[in-house]
CSV table of C-alpha atoms in Angstrom, one decimal:
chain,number,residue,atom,x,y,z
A,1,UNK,CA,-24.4,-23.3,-51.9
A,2,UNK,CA,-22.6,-19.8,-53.1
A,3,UNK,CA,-24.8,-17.7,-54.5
A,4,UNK,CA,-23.9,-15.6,-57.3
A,5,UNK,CA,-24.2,-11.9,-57.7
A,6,UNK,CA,-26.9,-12.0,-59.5
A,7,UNK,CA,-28.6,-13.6,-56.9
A,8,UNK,CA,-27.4,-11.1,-54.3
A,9,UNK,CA,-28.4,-8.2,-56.1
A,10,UNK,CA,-32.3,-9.6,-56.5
A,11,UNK,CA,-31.8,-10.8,-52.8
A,12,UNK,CA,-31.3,-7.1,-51.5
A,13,UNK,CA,-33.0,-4.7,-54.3
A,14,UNK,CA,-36.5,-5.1,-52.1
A,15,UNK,CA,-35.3,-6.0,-49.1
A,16,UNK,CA,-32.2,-3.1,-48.1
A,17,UNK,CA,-31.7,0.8,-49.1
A,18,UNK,CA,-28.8,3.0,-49.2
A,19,UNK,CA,-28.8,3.1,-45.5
A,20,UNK,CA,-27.5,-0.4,-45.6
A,21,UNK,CA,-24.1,0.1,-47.9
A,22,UNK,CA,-26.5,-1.8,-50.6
A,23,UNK,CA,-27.7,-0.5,-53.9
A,24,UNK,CA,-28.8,-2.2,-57.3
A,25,UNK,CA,-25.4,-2.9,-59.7
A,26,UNK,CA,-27.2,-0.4,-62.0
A,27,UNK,CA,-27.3,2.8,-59.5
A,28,UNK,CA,-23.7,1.5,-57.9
A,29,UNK,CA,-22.0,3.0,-61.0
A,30,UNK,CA,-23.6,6.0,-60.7
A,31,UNK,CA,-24.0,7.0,-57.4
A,32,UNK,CA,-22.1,10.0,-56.3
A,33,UNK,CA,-20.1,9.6,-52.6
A,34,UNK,CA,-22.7,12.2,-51.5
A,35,UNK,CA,-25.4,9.6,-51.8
A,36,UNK,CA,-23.7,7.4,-49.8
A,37,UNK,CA,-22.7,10.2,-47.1
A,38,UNK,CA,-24.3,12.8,-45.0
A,39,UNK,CA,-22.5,15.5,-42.5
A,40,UNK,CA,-23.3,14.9,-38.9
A,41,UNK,CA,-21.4,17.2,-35.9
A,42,UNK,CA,-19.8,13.9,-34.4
A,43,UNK,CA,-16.9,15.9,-32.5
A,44,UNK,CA,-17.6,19.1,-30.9
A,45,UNK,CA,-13.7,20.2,-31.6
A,46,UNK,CA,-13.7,18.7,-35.2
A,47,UNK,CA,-17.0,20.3,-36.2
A,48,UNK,CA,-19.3,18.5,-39.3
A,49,UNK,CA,-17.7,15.9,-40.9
A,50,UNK,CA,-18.5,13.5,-43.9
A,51,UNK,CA,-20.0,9.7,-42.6
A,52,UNK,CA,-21.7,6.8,-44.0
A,53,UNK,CA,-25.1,6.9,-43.9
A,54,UNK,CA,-26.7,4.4,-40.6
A,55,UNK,CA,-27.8,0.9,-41.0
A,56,UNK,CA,-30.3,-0.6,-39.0
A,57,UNK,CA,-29.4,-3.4,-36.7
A,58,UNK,CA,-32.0,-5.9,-37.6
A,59,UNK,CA,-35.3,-4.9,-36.2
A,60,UNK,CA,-33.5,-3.7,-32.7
A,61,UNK,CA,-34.0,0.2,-33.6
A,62,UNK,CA,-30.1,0.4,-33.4
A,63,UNK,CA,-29.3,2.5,-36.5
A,64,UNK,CA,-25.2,3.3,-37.1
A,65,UNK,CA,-22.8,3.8,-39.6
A,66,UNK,CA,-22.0,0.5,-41.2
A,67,UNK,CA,-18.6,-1.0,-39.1
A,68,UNK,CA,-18.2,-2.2,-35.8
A,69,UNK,CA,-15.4,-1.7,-33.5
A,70,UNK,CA,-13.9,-5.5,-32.5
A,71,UNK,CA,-12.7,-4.6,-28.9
A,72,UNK,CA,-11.0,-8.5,-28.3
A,73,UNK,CA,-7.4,-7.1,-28.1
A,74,UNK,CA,-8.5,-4.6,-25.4
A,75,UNK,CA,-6.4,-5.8,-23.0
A,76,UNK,CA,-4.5,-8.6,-24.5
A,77,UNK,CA,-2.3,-6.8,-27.4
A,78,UNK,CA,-3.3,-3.3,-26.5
A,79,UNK,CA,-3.3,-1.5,-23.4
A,80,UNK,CA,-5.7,1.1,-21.6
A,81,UNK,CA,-4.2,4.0,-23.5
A,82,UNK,CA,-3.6,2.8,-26.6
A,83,UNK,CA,-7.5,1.2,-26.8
A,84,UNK,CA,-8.8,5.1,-25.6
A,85,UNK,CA,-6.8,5.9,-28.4
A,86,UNK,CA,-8.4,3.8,-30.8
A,87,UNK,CA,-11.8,4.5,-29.3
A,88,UNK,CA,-11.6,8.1,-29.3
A,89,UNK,CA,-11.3,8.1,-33.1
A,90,UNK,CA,-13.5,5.8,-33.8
A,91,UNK,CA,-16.2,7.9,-31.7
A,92,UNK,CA,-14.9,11.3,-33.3
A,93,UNK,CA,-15.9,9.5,-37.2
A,94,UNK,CA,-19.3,8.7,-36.1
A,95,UNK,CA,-18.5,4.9,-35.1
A,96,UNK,CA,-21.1,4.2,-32.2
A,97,UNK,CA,-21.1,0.2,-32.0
A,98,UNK,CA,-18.4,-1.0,-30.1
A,99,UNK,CA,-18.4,-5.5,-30.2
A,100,UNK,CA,-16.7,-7.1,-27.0
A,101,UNK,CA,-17.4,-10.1,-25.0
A,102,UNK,CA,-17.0,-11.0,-21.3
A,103,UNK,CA,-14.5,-13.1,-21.9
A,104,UNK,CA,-12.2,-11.1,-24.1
A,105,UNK,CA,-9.0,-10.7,-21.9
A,106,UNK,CA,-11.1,-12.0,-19.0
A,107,UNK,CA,-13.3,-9.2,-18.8
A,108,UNK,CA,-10.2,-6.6,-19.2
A,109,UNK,CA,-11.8,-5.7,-22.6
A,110,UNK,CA,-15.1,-4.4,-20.6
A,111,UNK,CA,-13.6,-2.9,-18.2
A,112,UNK,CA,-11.3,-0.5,-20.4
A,113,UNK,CA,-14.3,0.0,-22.3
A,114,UNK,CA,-16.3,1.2,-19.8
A,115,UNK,CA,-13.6,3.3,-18.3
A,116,UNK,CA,-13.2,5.2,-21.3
A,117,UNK,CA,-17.4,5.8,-21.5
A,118,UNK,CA,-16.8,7.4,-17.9
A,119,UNK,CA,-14.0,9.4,-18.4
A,120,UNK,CA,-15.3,10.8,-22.0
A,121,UNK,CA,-19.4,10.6,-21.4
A,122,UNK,CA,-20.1,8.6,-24.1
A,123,UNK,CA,-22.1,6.0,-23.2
A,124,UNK,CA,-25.6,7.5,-24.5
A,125,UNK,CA,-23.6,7.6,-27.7
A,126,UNK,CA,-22.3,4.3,-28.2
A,127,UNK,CA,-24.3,0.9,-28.6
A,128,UNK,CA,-22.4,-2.0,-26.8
A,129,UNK,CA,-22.6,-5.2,-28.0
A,130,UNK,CA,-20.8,-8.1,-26.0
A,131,UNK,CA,-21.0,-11.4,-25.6
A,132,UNK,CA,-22.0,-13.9,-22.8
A,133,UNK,CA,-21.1,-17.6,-22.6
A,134,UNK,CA,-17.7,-18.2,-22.5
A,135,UNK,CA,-16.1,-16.2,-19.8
A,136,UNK,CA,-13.9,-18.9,-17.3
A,137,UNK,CA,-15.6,-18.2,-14.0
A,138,UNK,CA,-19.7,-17.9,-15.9
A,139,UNK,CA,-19.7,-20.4,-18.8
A,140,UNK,CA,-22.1,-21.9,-20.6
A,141,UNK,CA,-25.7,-20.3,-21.2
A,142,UNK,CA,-28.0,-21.7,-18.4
A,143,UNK,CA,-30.0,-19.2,-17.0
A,144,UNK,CA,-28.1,-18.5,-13.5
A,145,UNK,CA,-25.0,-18.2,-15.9
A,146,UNK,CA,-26.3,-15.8,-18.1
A,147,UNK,CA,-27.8,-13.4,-15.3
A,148,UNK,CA,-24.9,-13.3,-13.5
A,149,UNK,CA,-22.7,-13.1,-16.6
A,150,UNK,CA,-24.6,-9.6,-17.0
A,151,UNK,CA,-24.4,-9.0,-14.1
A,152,UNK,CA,-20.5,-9.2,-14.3
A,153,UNK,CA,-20.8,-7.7,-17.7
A,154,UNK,CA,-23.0,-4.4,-16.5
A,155,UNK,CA,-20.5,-3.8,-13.6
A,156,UNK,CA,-17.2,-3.9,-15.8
A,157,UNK,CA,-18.9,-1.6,-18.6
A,158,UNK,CA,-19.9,0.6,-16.2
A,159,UNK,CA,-23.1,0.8,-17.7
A,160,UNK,CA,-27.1,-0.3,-16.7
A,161,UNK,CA,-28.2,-1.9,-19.8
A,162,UNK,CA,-26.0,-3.8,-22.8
A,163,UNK,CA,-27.6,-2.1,-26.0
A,164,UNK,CA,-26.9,-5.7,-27.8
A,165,UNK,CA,-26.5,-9.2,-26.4
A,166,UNK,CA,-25.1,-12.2,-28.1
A,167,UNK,CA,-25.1,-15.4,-26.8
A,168,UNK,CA,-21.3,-16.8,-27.2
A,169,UNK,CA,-22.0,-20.1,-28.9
A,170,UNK,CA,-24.1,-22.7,-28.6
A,171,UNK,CA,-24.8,-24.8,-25.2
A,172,UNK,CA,-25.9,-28.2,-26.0
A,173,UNK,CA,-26.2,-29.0,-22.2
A,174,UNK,CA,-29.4,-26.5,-21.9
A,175,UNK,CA,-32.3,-26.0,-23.5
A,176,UNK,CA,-32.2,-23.1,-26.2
A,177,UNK,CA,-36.1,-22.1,-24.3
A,178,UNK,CA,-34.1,-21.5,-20.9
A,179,UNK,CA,-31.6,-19.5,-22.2
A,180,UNK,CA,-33.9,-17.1,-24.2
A,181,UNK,CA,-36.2,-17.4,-21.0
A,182,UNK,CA,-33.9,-16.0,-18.9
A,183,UNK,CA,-32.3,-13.6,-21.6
A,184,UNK,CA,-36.6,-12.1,-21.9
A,185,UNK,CA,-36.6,-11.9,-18.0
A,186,UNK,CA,-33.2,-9.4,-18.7
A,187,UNK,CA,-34.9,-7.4,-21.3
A,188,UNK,CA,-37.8,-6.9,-19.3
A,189,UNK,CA,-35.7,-5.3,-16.7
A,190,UNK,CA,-34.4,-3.1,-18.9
A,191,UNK,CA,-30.8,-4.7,-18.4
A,192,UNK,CA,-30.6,-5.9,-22.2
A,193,UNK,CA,-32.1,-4.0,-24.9
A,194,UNK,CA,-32.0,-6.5,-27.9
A,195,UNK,CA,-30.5,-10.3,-28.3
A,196,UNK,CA,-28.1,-11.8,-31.3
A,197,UNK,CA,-26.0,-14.6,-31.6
A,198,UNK,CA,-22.4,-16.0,-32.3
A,199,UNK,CA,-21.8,-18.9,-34.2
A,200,UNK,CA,-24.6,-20.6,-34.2
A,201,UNK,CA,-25.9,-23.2,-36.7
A,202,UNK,CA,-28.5,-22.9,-38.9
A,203,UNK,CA,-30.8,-25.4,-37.2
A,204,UNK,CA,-30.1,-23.6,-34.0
A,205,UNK,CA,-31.2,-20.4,-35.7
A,206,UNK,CA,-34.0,-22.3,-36.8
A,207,UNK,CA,-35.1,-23.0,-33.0
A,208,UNK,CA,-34.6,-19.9,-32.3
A,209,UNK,CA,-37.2,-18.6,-34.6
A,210,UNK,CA,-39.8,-21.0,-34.0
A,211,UNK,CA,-39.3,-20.4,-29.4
A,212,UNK,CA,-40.1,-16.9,-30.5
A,213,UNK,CA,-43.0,-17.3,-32.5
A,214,UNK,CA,-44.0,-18.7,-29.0
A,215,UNK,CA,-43.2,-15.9,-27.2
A,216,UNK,CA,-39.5,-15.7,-26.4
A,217,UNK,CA,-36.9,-13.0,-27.5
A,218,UNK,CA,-36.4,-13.1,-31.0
A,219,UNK,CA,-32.4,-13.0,-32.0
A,220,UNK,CA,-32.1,-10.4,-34.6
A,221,UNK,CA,-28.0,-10.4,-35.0
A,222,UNK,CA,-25.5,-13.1,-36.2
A,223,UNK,CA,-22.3,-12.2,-35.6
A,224,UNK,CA,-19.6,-15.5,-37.2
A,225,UNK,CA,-16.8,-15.5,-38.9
A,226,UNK,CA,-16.3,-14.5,-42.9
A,227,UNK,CA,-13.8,-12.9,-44.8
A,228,UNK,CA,-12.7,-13.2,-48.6
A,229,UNK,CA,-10.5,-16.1,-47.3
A,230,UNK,CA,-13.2,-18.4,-45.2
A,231,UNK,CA,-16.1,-17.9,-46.7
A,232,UNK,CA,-17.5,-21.8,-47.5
A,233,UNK,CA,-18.4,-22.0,-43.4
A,234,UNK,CA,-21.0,-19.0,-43.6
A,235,UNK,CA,-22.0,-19.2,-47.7
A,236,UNK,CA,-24.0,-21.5,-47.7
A,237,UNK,CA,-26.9,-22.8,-45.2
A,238,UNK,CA,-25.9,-20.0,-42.6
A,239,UNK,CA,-26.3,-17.2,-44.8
A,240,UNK,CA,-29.1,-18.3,-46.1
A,241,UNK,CA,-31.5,-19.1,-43.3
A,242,UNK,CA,-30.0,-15.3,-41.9
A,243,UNK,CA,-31.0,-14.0,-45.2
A,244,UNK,CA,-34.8,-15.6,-44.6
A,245,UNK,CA,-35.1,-14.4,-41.1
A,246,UNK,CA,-33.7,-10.8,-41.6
A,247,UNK,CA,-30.9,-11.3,-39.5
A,248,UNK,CA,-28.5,-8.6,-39.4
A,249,UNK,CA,-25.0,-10.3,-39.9
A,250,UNK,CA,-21.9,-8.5,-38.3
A,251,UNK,CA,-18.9,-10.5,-39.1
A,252,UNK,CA,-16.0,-11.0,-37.0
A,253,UNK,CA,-12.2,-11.7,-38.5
A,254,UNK,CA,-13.1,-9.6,-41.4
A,255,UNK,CA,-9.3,-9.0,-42.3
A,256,UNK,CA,-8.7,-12.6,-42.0
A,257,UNK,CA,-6.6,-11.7,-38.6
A,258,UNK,CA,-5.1,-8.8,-40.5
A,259,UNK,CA,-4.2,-10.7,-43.9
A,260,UNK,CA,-6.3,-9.2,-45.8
A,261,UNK,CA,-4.4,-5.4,-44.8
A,262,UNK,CA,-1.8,-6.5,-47.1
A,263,UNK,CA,1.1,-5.1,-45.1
A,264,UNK,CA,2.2,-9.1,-44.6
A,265,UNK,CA,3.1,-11.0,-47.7
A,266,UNK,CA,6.1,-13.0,-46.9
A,267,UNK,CA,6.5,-15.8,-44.2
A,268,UNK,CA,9.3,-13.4,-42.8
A,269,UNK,CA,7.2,-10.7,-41.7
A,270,UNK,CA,4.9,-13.0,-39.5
A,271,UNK,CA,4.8,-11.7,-35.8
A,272,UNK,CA,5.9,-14.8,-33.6
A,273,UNK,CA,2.6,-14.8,-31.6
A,274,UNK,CA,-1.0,-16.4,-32.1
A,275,UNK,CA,-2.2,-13.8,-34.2
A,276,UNK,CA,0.7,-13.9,-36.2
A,277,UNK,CA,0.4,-17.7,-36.1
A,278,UNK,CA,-3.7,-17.1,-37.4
A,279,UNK,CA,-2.2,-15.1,-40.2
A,280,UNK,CA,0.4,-17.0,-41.5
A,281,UNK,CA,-2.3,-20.0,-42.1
A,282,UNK,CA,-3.4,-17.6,-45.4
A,283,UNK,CA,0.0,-17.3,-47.2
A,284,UNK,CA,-0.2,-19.8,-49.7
A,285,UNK,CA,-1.2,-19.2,-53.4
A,286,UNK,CA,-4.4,-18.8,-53.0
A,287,UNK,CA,-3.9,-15.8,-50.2
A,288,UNK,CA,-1.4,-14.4,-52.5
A,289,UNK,CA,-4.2,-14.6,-55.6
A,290,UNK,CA,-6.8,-12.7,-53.0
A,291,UNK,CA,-4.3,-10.0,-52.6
A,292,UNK,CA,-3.5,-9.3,-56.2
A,293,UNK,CA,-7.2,-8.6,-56.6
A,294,UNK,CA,-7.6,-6.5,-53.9
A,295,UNK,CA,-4.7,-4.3,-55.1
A,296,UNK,CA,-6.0,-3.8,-58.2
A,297,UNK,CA,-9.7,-3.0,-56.7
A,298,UNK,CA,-7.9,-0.4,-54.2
A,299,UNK,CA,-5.8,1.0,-56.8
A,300,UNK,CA,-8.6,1.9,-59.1
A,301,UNK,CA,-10.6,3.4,-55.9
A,302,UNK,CA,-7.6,5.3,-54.2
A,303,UNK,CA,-7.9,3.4,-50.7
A,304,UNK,CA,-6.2,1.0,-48.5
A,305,UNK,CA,-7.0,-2.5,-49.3
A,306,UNK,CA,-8.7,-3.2,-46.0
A,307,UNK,CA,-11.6,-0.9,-47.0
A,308,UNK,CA,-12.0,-3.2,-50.6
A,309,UNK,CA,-12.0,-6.4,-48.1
A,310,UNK,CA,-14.6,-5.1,-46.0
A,311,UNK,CA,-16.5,-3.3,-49.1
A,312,UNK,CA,-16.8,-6.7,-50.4
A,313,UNK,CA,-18.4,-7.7,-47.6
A,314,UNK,CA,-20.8,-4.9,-47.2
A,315,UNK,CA,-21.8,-6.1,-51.2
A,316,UNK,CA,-22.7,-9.4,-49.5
A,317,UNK,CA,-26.7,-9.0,-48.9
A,318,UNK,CA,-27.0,-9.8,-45.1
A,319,UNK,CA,-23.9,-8.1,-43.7
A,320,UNK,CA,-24.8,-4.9,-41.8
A,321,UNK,CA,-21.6,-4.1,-40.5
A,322,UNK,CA,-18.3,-5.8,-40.1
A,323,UNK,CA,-16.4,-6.3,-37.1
A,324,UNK,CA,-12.6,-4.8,-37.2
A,325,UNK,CA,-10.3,-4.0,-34.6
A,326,UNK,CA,-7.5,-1.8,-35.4
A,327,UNK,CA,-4.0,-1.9,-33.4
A,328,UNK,CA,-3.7,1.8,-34.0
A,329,UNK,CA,-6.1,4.5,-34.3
A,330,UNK,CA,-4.6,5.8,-37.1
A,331,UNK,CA,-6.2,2.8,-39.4
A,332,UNK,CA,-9.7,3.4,-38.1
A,333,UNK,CA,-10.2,6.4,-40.6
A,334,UNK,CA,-9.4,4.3,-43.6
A,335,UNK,CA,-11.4,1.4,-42.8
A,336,UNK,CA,-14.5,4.0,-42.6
A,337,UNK,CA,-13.5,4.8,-46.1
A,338,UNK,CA,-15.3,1.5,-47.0
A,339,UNK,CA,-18.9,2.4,-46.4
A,340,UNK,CA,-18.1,5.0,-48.8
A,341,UNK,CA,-17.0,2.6,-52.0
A,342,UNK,CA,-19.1,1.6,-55.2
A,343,UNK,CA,-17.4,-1.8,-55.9
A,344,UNK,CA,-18.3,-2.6,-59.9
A,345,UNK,CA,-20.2,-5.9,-60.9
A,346,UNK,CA,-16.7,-6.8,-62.5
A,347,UNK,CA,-14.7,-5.6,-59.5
A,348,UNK,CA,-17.0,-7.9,-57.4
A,349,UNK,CA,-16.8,-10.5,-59.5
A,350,UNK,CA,-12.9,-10.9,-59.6
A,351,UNK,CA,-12.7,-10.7,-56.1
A,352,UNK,CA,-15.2,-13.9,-55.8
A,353,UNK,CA,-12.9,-15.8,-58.2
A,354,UNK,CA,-9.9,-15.1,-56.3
A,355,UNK,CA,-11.0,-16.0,-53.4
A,356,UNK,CA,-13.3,-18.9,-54.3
């Protein structure tokens, strides 16, 4: 079921302040950039600086601004300098949560990750979110998987706890009780400070709930896929039963693989590799429709129209903060710029038609 915005804006008028990117359509027109900004010393060379205000990861205690560094092309599309590049700016904006897995580049994304925390002493300032479940060599989520996985996961990073844990996917072969079991023995030893999960159904979610109503960790993060071009998998069930447990949502492929950064719009500019191959799946007249109204939103707003594609999604009531990797650290400041934007009723309901 799609909800409306109507719907959305009674969903979240009780249930999320300003600190969330959220306010009511009536106070969006009329609230001033300050409101939605503060001045924190994030950079001892850059001095005070404008940032969004935090949001609060579920009920973890985790507050930040409202984006996510996506750290899967550590490793695979960019290199160890080029990623301290991108994390270095990111930091020096007031971006703390940084989302990986153990699997990404076969643990290479960890490991650059946690080399740059060493060489910069920034671990106390970033929250690490990364994912256990699908790495080669620790697969699956039975309980001797997932300790060692963190294990494995701890060692790369560099690091003796993982702030936030997601469990990468569900694992029909074990019970969902073992696996949140051996993920309470973790937090109790202080190795993992609060659980989510990736891609998980709604039943599943549902189990989840009910295991820790008996005691065991409670998941408080979703992170899945949704963009302005796939939205039917999460609208729907998903979002809903996240919206009924207070799950904060952090949602991965927000640029729809880059698509929605406008800087491809012919079949001719398509990279010949497998993100260019992710990409190309959106140019069609209905990618092209989605573009249109994002130029017109960005136009109107002075930005980049990434930051309307990830405003859009900040509108949506569960989303906390989206996950967005950059391939060059220059893009990280204008993606920021989208915690910052009032997106109209009628801007926000233009973009839903296009991309319906």
């Amino acid at each position: 079921m799609t909800r409306t915005r109507d719907d959305e804006v009674a969903a979240t008028a009780n249930g999320i302040d300003e600190a969330g990117g959220l306010v009511h359509d009536s106070e969006a027109k009329a609230a001033p950039l300050g409101a939605r900004m503060r001045l924190e010393d994030t950079n001892a060379f850059s001095g005070p600086i404008a940032v969004p205000r935090h949001a609060t990861i579920g009920e973890t205690g985790i507050e930040a601004i409202p984006l996510a560094l996506g750290a899967s092309v550590f490793g695979w599309t960019l290199g160890p300098a080029a990623a301290d590049a991108v994390l270095d700016r990111f930091a020096s904006l007031g971006g703390t949560i940084i989302d990986t897995a153990d699997s990404y580049s076969s643990g290479r994304s960890e490991m650059i990750i946690g080399s740059w925390m060493r060489s910069r002493r920034t671990r106390d300032r970033m929250t690490i979110a990364t994912k256990v479940g699908r790495h080669p060599d620790r697969f699956g989520l039975a309980p001797e998987t997932i300790r060692a996985a963190v294990d494995d996961s701890l060692e790369r990073l560099g690091t003796d706890r993982i702030d936030l844990l997601y469990l990468h996917g569900e694992d029909p072969s074990v019970p969902l009780a073992e696996s949140l079991g051996a993920v309470g023995a973790l937090m109790q030893a202080g190795k993992v400070g609060a659980l989510g999960a990736s891609d998980f159904s709604p039943d599943r979610l549902i189990e989840a709930r009910v295991l820790a109503a008996n005691g065991l960790p409670r998941i408080q993060a979703l992170t899945t896929k949704y963009s302005l071009m796939e939205r039917t998998p999460f609208e729907g069930a998903p979002e809903l039963v996240a919206h009924a447990q207070g799950l904060a949502v952090l949602p991965y492929f927000a640029l729809a693989n880059g698509f929605l950064g406008g800087q491809v719009r012919r079949r001719s500019e398509v990279r010949h590799d497998a993100r260019g191959a992710r990409l190309a799946k959106h140019l069609g007249r209905r990618g092209h429709r989605v573009l249109a109204a994002i130029d017109e939103v960005a136009f109107a707003h002075d930005v980049q129209p990434a930051a309307v594609a990830i405003a859009w999604l900040l509108a949506r009531p569960t989303v906390v903060a989206p996950v967005v990797g950059v391939s060059v650290a220059e893009q990280v400041e204008s993606l920021l710029a989208a915690a910052a934007i009032e997106l109209h009723r009628s801007e926000l309901v233009e973009l839903d038609r296009a991309s319906a």
